[in-house]
Amino acid sequence: MRKVLMFMLILLVGSVQLANAQARRVTGVVTSQDDGMPIPGVTVLLKGTTVGIVTDMDGKYTLDLPADGNVLVFTFVGMQPQEVEINNRTTLNVEMKPDVVNVDEVVVTGVVSGTSRKKLAFTVEKTSGEELNRVPASSAVSALQGKMAGAKVLTPGAPGQSAIIQLRGATSILGSQSPLIIVDGIILDEGREGDTGLSDINAEDIESIEVVKGAAAASLYGSRAANGVIQIITKRGNEGFRLGAGESRTSVTIRNEIGLNYVGDMLPYAKSHPFRVQSNGDYDLSNGARVLDDDQIADNPYLKDYNHQDEIFKDGFTYTNFASVGHATQTANIYLSYQNFRDRGLIEIIDGYQRQNVRLNADFRPTDKLKFALSTMYMNSTNSKTPENVQRSVFNSAYALEPDNNIFDDNEEDGTAYNYDPNPFDSSIRNPYYNLTNRTTTEDRNRYLGNISVTYKPYDWLDLSMHYSLDKYDNKFIDMFVKGYLNSDQGYEGGRKDDWTTIGNSSNFSTSAFMHKKFGDITAKLKFSYLFEKTERERVQVHVRDFATYDVTSFGALSTNHRIRSDKEKITSINYFAIGSIDYKDKIIMDALIRRDGSSLFGSDQRWHNYYRLSGAYRLSQDLKIRGIDEFKLRASYGIAGLRPPFEAQYETYDFADGGAVVKDKIGNRDLKPARAAEFEAGVNIDFLKRFSFSFTYANTKVEDQFLNVPVTAATGFLRQWQNAATINGDVFELSLQGTVFKRGDWSINSGITWDKVTNKVDKLDVASFLVGPNDGSFIIREGADFGTIIGNRFVRDVKDLNANTISQAGGSSAADFSVNSDGFVVLTNTIGTTSEAAIQYYDDENNNIFDIANVNPDFNMSFHSTINWKDLSLYFLWDMTQGSDLYNYTKQRRYFLGTHADIDQMGKPADEKKPSNYYQNFYNQNVLADYFVEDASFIKLRELSVYYTFKKIKGLEWIKELKIGAMGRNLLVFTDYSGYDPEVAIPGNAQENFDVQDAEDVGGGDLTKGTQTYRFDDRGYPYTRSILGSIQIKF
Amino acid sequence: MKTLRYTMCMGLLLSLMLFSGCEDELNVINENQPDTERVLKTAEDAKSVVDGSMAAWFEGTNGYNVLIFNLAADQITTTNAWRSFWNFAKEPRVAFDNTTISREKIHLEDIWEDMYGAITSANDVLKVISSGKTDMGDDQAAYEAAAYFVKGLGHAILATCIDQAFIIEIDSEVEDLELKPYAEVIEAAMTNFDKAIQLCGSNTFTLNAAFINGITVDNVLLGQLANSMAARYSVAVARTASENNAVNWSKVLSYAQNGIEADIMPVNGGENSLWFAAGTGFAWFGPDMRVDQRILNMLDPNQPLMHPLEGAAPLVESDDSRAETYLQWQDNFGWLKPERGRELFSSYTYVKYGNTDEGDGVIPLFEHYENDLLKAEAMIRTSGPDADAAALINKSRVANGNLAALTGDESQEDMLEALFYERELELMLTTLGLGWSDMRRRDMLQAGTMLHLPIPAKELGVLQMPLYTFTPGQEGTASGANAWK
C-alpha cells in the first residue's frame, strides 16, 4: 500500500527539491518534560526554511543544515513549540512541555486569515473532531450539543433527519433559524425549505468545527449570516504534522460501530372505558352503538389489553462502517475515506435510512509560492420513512387505538393482512401496520460537494487566491399507495403515487487578495475579496391515481387522473468585501470589516446593502502580570449581518387554478429589504493557574426589517404582501469554565461547565398581532411580548379568581356556588360527583378568556462534561440541563379527545374522587389550547457517556498504531417532570389535522417555521430515542 | 521585474472580478407565477383572468363556509368544533368570534377575500378594456358582459352576508375606497347585473368552456343566468320580514321571468379544482353534519323539534317521497359527541347531490326550481295566490315529493309555507347563505342568530378600525320574533 501511494505522489509532485550544500550536522533527542520519555514524530525545522526532519521512534533526530540560520523550531501537537538557538552546537537536546490549556488553536472562520484564539476580538467556538467522535453522531453536528454555551442542537428521532440548530437567540419570526453551514469553504445550499441537509455529512471526516454564533462575528458572511455560521473542516491527511523534506507519513483508520436505539419510557394509557357493559363485560350494544354508562365514568375495563406502543415501536439498530487513508509528504497530502451508515429507526415495518459517503481531499504545494487544494465529497442515501405529515397518523394510531383493538386481524373486505379499521366503533381510526405495509414513502438523495482553490504567493506579503465550489444534489421523493388500498375516504382504491424530483445546484466563485506585513510592533493584515453566488433549484411533481393493474406503477400505464406541477428558483448574488486587522505588540488587536452584498432576492429598488464590523481586544495580561493569571483578555465587537427573504417574496404573483385560469395571490414589493441583525458583543477571557480557562460573554442582538407576509386590504384583490415589518431584540449571557481539574501520575481529569441564558422579545410590530407555528398557529407574535409565548384559555384553580365575568360565564350566580374539587380545580359545587362536573375557565374584567399560557424559552441552559483518563482508559460524560422551559403537551390534549390517556382511567380511584369522561373532554376544550396542557419541561439529562480503552502497543501486532475499543450511550438518563416521551422536541414537519393519508403535496411544505426550536410544541412526533453503541477503531 | 509581476497580478485579479457577474445577473424573473402585467398582456390572457374570476367566485361560495349559514338556519346540526362549526349550532346562540386568533375567522376571511379576488380580477379586465390597453377584438362584448356578471355576483354575496363592504368600480382607487352599507352594495351588484344583461341582449357570442366548467355559455344563457342571479340576490339580501316586504317584487318577477329555464350544473372538478363544493361534500360524508330535527319535523310532524337526550329519534315517516331519496338514515351517531349536547344529534344525512367529494355527483350553480320558486313567490307577493304560482310550486312538490298538488285557492300564508318548504328541501346546502336568508327574511331564526357577519378582524386590522361583532340580544342578530323555536 505504501509503495502505491508513494508512486502516486511522485507522479503528482514532479519536482524535487534540491537541498543546499550541507554545511553542518546537528543531532539530539527530544523528550517530554513530564515524564522524561522520548517523543517520536516531533518536527524539527530550521526557522525560515523548509529544511527539517521528524524525530524517530526514540525521539532522536539528525539534521544536516546549511551554513546560515541559527534557530531550530521544535513543534508537536499538544506541546508548546520551542525555538532554540543553535549557537554552533552539534548536539541539541530539547525538553517539550505539554500545552495543556488551549492548544494554540487557529480559527479560520469569520477572520481575515487564520488567527489564534488568544487573539480573537469576538467569539468563535472550536471543537475538534476528536471530541466529536467520542460519541455517536449520525448527524455531523448533533455532537455539538452541550459543548459550547449559546448553541442549542436538537436531533430529531426519525432516521435521516438533520439536526436543528439555533445559535444564541431567535433572529427571525417566520424564517429559518438555521445558521449558514460551510464545509471546507463550500457554502451549503439551504434548499427551498431552509434544510441544509446536514444529515448528508458524516462525522468521522471532521477535523474540527468552528461556530460563529452572532452577527458581531459573522458579518464576514454578510446577508446570509444573521443566524450565525458553522464551518466544518474535514481532514486533509496530514493530521496536523508538518513534514520535512523527503518525509512521508501514511495513516489508515478503520472504525466500526454498532448500536441500539430505543424509546425510554412508553406512555401509560387508559385500560378502562366509560361505556355501558353487560354483565360479562362486553359492550352493551342494544341501542345500535356504544352508549355511555349512566355514571359516565371510565372504570369499565377493556376486555383485552393490547399495548399499541409496544406493537409499533421496536428497538432500532444502527451501524457504521468507516475507513480512511491519509498520506502526507512535505509538498502534498491526500485524504480518502468511505463511510456506510444505517439507521433502521423504531418502526419495524419501515426499512429506515441508509447512507454512503466517499470523500477525497488533496493539497498540493509544488513550490512554496503555490498551493492547490481540492475537497470533494459524494453522498448517496435512501430513506424509507413514515411520511412527515402522516407521521402523526402512525403515532396518532398508537394513541388512538383502544386497548381492545386488534391490529393483527385480517381485513374482512379482501382478506389482506392488518385490518385497516380495527376499531369497530370508529372507522376513522386506522391500523398503522396496514398503512405502513401498503404505502411506501421513500426518499433517495445524491449529493456532491466540491471545492477547488489556488493560492499564489508572488511576494511574501501577498497571497492571491481563487476558489470555486459546487453543491449539487438531487432528491427523489416517492409516496405510493398500492391499488386496492382500503380506506373509507375516497380516492385511494385505485392506488396513488406522488413523485417529487428536486434538483439543486449551488456554485460559488471567489477571488481574493490578502496582504500582511509587520511594521515594527504592528502586524497588519488586509484582505480584499469578491464572491459570486449562483443557486438554481427546480422541482417537478407528478401525481397520478388509479393504476390500471396491480404491481405496475410506472406513469405511462394509466388513467387520465393525473396532475403535473413544477417550479424553479434562481438566486444570484454579488458580494465585495474588505477586512483588515491590526495587532500591536500582541496585546491590542483591532479588526474592521466592510462588505457590500447585491442579491436577486432583495426587492429591485433595494438590490445592494452594506454590512460591517468593528471589534477590538486588549490582552491585559501582556501589561499587567497577576499571579496565577496566564491570560486576561477584554474584547468587544459590533457587527451587522443580514437574512435574505425567500425567493418568491418580492414578486407579484397569481396562482394557477385547474384549467389554466389565474387567481390573484400576492402583491410584489420592490422595496423588500433583507432583515438586518446588529449585534454588540463584549466579553472577557481569563486563563489561570496554567490549567483553567474561563470566558464570559454578553451579546445584544437587534434584528430589524423582519420580513413578514402581511395582509393587505382585500379591496386590492390580493391577499398579502411581504414587507419589512418587525424588530426582534434579544440578550444573551454565556459563560464557560474548563480545565484540568486533576493530574497526577496515570490519572487526569478534565472538566468543563457551560451556562447560557437567552431572552428574546418582539420589539416592534407594524402589523396586528398574529399567530404562527404548529397547529394552525399557537404562538403569538405581539409587540412587546416575549418570543415563544403560547396563548390559550385558563382553567380556574383558586376561588380568589372568581370575578363577576368568570362566575357568570360558568353559569353561577355568586362565588358561593363554587368550590375546589379533588383535582384542584374550581367547579360548580352542585356538579361535584355528577356527570356535569367540569372545570371552569377564567374571564377577566373585559370578558376576555385568552391569555399567555406558556413560554418555551428556558430560564437558562447548563452543561457539565468531564473526561477522566487513567493510563489508556478514558471515561467521558456530559450532563445537560435546561431549567424553566415550558412545553405544550398537545399530544396529551389529543389523547384526552381520543379517550385513551391514562388520566381518563378511573379504576382504582376512591369513589368520591372519580370523574366522568365529560370532565376530561371539558379539558380537551374543543381543541383550543389551554393552560391545563402546559407542562414544565425542565430536565437534567445524561446526554453522553462513553468509555474507551486504547491499546498503543500490541505484542505481535506492532504495525497497529492504536486500537481503541469503546462503548457509548446517548440520553441514557433523563430526569424531568414532563409527562411525554421526552422534554426536548422539535417539529420536523407540517402539522395536519386529519387522521389519515393526505396528498403528498402537503409534505412539500415550504413552511419555514417547521424544523425550528423557536416554536417547540409536542404534537405526536417521532419519539426521542436513547442509544447504546459499541465501537472499535484501528489506526495504522 | 517586480513592478511587472505586481501589475500582472493585480490586472489578473481585477479582470476576473469584472468578467464574472454583472449587475444584470441580479434581476431574476419569477418563472413560476405571473404578475398582473403578464396576466393581462394579450386578449387570451385577459379572457383567462375572467374565467378565473368566475371559478374563484364559485369556489368561494361553495367551500366549508357554506355550512355555517346552514347551521345558523338549523337546516343541519353538528357538534364538530373543527373550525368552530359547533359554535353556529349552539343553543342559545353565541356571538361570532371576530378576532385574528379565533378558529372560525377563516369562514369569514374566505368570503371577504375570495369575493374581492373575483371582483378585482374581473374589474382589472374591464379596466384594460376601457383604457384600450388590451385589444380584445371581437370578444370584447362577451368578456365585458362576463366581467360585469362576476362583479355583480361578488358584490351580491358581500351584501347578503356582511354588514358593509367596498364597492369596486372601474375608476376606483384603493386609497380612496370607503365602506358602504349593504343596501348600497346590493344596488351596485344590480347595476353590474343590468349591464351584463344589456350586453347579452345586444350581442351574440359564446364564452370559453372554462367560464363555467363543462357548460357552453352563450349570450342567451349568460343573460338568463344574470337575470336569475339578480332575482335571487334582490331577495336574499333582506335581513328581516319588514325588509323582505320592502323588496321590489315586480322587478324580481321580471328578472325571474327572463331567468334560466334548465338547471345550470357545472361539472364537478374534484377536490383540487375551483369547481368543487367542499361544503356539500363534507355534509354528505356524514359523521358529523346531520340534518336538523327542524327539517325532519317539516317532513314528518311527529318528529320532535329537539333530538331526545336518550336514544335516537324515531324514523321519519312522511308522505313526501324525498324523505327516502334526499335523506339517508345512519345507524350510529358518527363523531357527534354526547357531552356537547345530545339535543343537537340527528340520525339523517342529506344526500340529494350524491358523493361530490369524490368528483362524482353534481354541484349546482342555479337550479331551475329556484328560479321557478322565485317567480312563484314574486307572483304571490305582487298579485296574490293563483293557479300559475301553484303550478310552479307543484313542479317539485308533485314530481319529486309526490305530495298533493296545490290549486291556487289556498291562502297566501299556506301557499308561502308550501313554497318555502320546497325551497328548503330542494335547495339545502347549495350556494352560500340561501337557506339562512330564507329564514331571516321571515324572522324565523332563533333569537340571537346572526343576521349578518362583520368585516373580518384581519381586514379591520389593516384598515385600522376597531374590532366589532354582533352579539345576541343586540342589533345585527335575530330578534326571535317569529322564531321557529
GROMACS .gro file of N, CA, C and O in nm, chain A residues 259-292:
model
  136
  259GLY      N    1  -2.502  -0.011   1.716
  259GLY     CA    2  -2.576   0.042   1.829
  259GLY      C    3  -2.723   0.007   1.826
  259GLY      O    4  -2.776  -0.045   1.729
  260LEU      N    5  -2.786   0.040   1.935
  260LEU     CA    6  -2.927   0.009   1.954
  260LEU      C    7  -2.999   0.136   1.998
  260LEU      O    8  -2.954   0.204   2.090
  261ASN      N    9  -3.110   0.167   1.933
  261ASN     CA   10  -3.193   0.281   1.973
  261ASN      C   11  -3.321   0.231   2.033
  261ASN      O   12  -3.381   0.138   1.979
  262TYR      N   13  -3.366   0.292   2.137
  262TYR     CA   14  -3.493   0.250   2.195
  262TYR      C   15  -3.563   0.369   2.257
  262TYR      O   16  -3.502   0.472   2.285
  263VAL      N   17  -3.693   0.352   2.278
  263VAL     CA   18  -3.770   0.458   2.342
  263VAL      C   19  -3.756   0.442   2.492
  263VAL      O   20  -3.764   0.332   2.543
  264GLY      N   21  -3.734   0.550   2.560
  264GLY     CA   22  -3.711   0.544   2.704
  264GLY      C   23  -3.827   0.482   2.780
  264GLY      O   24  -3.822   0.368   2.822
  265ASP      N   25  -3.932   0.557   2.793
  265ASP     CA   26  -4.047   0.504   2.865
  265ASP      C   27  -4.169   0.517   2.778
  265ASP      O   28  -4.193   0.622   2.722
  266MET      N   29  -4.246   0.411   2.768
  266MET     CA   30  -4.371   0.420   2.693
  266MET      C   31  -4.471   0.503   2.774
  266MET      O   32  -4.463   0.508   2.895
  267LEU      N   33  -4.567   0.563   2.705
  267LEU     CA   34  -4.667   0.643   2.775
  267LEU      C   35  -4.776   0.552   2.832
  267LEU      O   36  -4.822   0.461   2.763
  268PRO      N   37  -4.818   0.576   2.954
  268PRO     CA   38  -4.929   0.497   3.009
  268PRO      C   39  -5.059   0.531   2.936
  268PRO      O   40  -5.072   0.640   2.882
  269TYR      N   41  -5.152   0.437   2.934
  269TYR     CA   42  -5.277   0.460   2.861
  269TYR      C   43  -5.394   0.407   2.942
  269TYR      O   44  -5.378   0.328   3.035
  270ALA      N   45  -5.514   0.449   2.904
  270ALA     CA   46  -5.633   0.410   2.978
  270ALA      C   47  -5.668   0.265   2.949
  270ALA      O   48  -5.673   0.224   2.834
  271LYS      N   49  -5.691   0.189   3.054
  271LYS     CA   50  -5.729   0.050   3.035
  271LYS      C   51  -5.876   0.027   3.067
  271LYS      O   52  -5.923  -0.086   3.068
  272SER      N   53  -5.947   0.136   3.096
  272SER     CA   54  -6.091   0.124   3.122
  272SER      C   55  -6.164   0.227   3.037
  272SER      O   56  -6.106   0.326   2.996
  273HIS      N   57  -6.292   0.201   3.015
  273HIS     CA   58  -6.372   0.291   2.931
  273HIS      C   59  -6.503   0.325   3.002
  273HIS      O   60  -6.541   0.261   3.099
  274PRO      N   61  -6.573   0.430   2.954
  274PRO     CA   62  -6.695   0.473   3.023
  274PRO      C   63  -6.823   0.422   2.960
  274PRO      O   64  -6.930   0.472   2.989
  275PHE      N   65  -6.815   0.321   2.874
  275PHE     CA   66  -6.936   0.279   2.803
  275PHE      C   67  -7.010   0.170   2.881
  275PHE      O   68  -6.951   0.093   2.955
  276ARG      N   69  -7.139   0.164   2.854
  276ARG     CA   70  -7.223   0.067   2.925
  276ARG      C   71  -7.181  -0.074   2.886
  276ARG      O   72  -7.158  -0.103   2.769
  277VAL      N   73  -7.172  -0.163   2.986
  277VAL     CA   74  -7.135  -0.303   2.957
  277VAL      C   75  -7.242  -0.398   3.010
  277VAL      O   76  -7.318  -0.365   3.100
  278GLN      N   77  -7.241  -0.515   2.951
  278GLN     CA   78  -7.329  -0.622   3.001
  278GLN      C   79  -7.260  -0.688   3.121
  278GLN      O   80  -7.148  -0.653   3.156
  279SER      N   81  -7.329  -0.786   3.178
  279SER     CA   82  -7.272  -0.846   3.297
  279SER      C   83  -7.140  -0.918   3.270
  279SER      O   84  -7.056  -0.929   3.358
  280ASN      N   85  -7.118  -0.961   3.143
  280ASN     CA   86  -6.992  -1.032   3.116
  280ASN      C   87  -6.879  -0.937   3.076
  280ASN      O   88  -6.770  -0.981   3.040
  281GLY      N   89  -6.908  -0.808   3.077
  281GLY     CA   90  -6.802  -0.712   3.047
  281GLY      C   91  -6.802  -0.666   2.903
  281GLY      O   92  -6.733  -0.569   2.869
  282ASP      N   93  -6.876  -0.734   2.812
  282ASP     CA   94  -6.885  -0.688   2.673
  282ASP      C   95  -6.966  -0.559   2.666
  282ASP      O   96  -7.051  -0.535   2.749
  283TYR      N   97  -6.945  -0.485   2.559
  283TYR     CA   98  -7.023  -0.361   2.542
  283TYR      C   99  -7.172  -0.393   2.529
  283TYR      O  100  -7.209  -0.493   2.470
  284ASP      N  101  -7.254  -0.304   2.582
  284ASP     CA  102  -7.397  -0.316   2.564
  284ASP      C  103  -7.435  -0.244   2.436
  284ASP      O  104  -7.436  -0.121   2.431
  285LEU      N  105  -7.464  -0.322   2.330
  285LEU     CA  106  -7.489  -0.260   2.201
  285LEU      C  107  -7.637  -0.264   2.164
  285LEU      O  108  -7.672  -0.255   2.047
  286SER      N  109  -7.725  -0.278   2.266
  286SER     CA  110  -7.867  -0.292   2.234
  286SER      C  111  -7.923  -0.170   2.164
  286SER      O  112  -8.022  -0.174   2.096
  287ASN      N  113  -7.858  -0.057   2.179
  287ASN     CA  114  -7.904   0.067   2.116
  287ASN      C  115  -7.849   0.085   1.977
  287ASN      O  116  -7.869   0.188   1.914
  288GLY      N  117  -7.772  -0.011   1.930
  288GLY     CA  118  -7.712   0.003   1.797
  288GLY      C  119  -7.568   0.046   1.806
  288GLY      O  120  -7.483   0.007   1.727
  289ALA      N  121  -7.537   0.130   1.902
  289ALA     CA  122  -7.400   0.177   1.912
  289ALA      C  123  -7.361   0.174   2.059
  289ALA      O  124  -7.444   0.146   2.145
  290ARG      N  125  -7.236   0.206   2.089
  290ARG     CA  126  -7.194   0.214   2.228
  290ARG      C  127  -7.260   0.335   2.290
  290ARG      O  128  -7.271   0.440   2.226
  291VAL      N  129  -7.308   0.320   2.412
  291VAL     CA  130  -7.361   0.436   2.482
  291VAL      C  131  -7.285   0.453   2.612
  291VAL      O  132  -7.233   0.357   2.668
  292LEU      N  133  -7.283   0.574   2.658
  292LEU     CA  134  -7.214   0.599   2.783
  292LEU      C  135  -7.290   0.532   2.898
  292LEU      O  136  -7.411   0.528   2.900
   0.00000   0.00000   0.00000
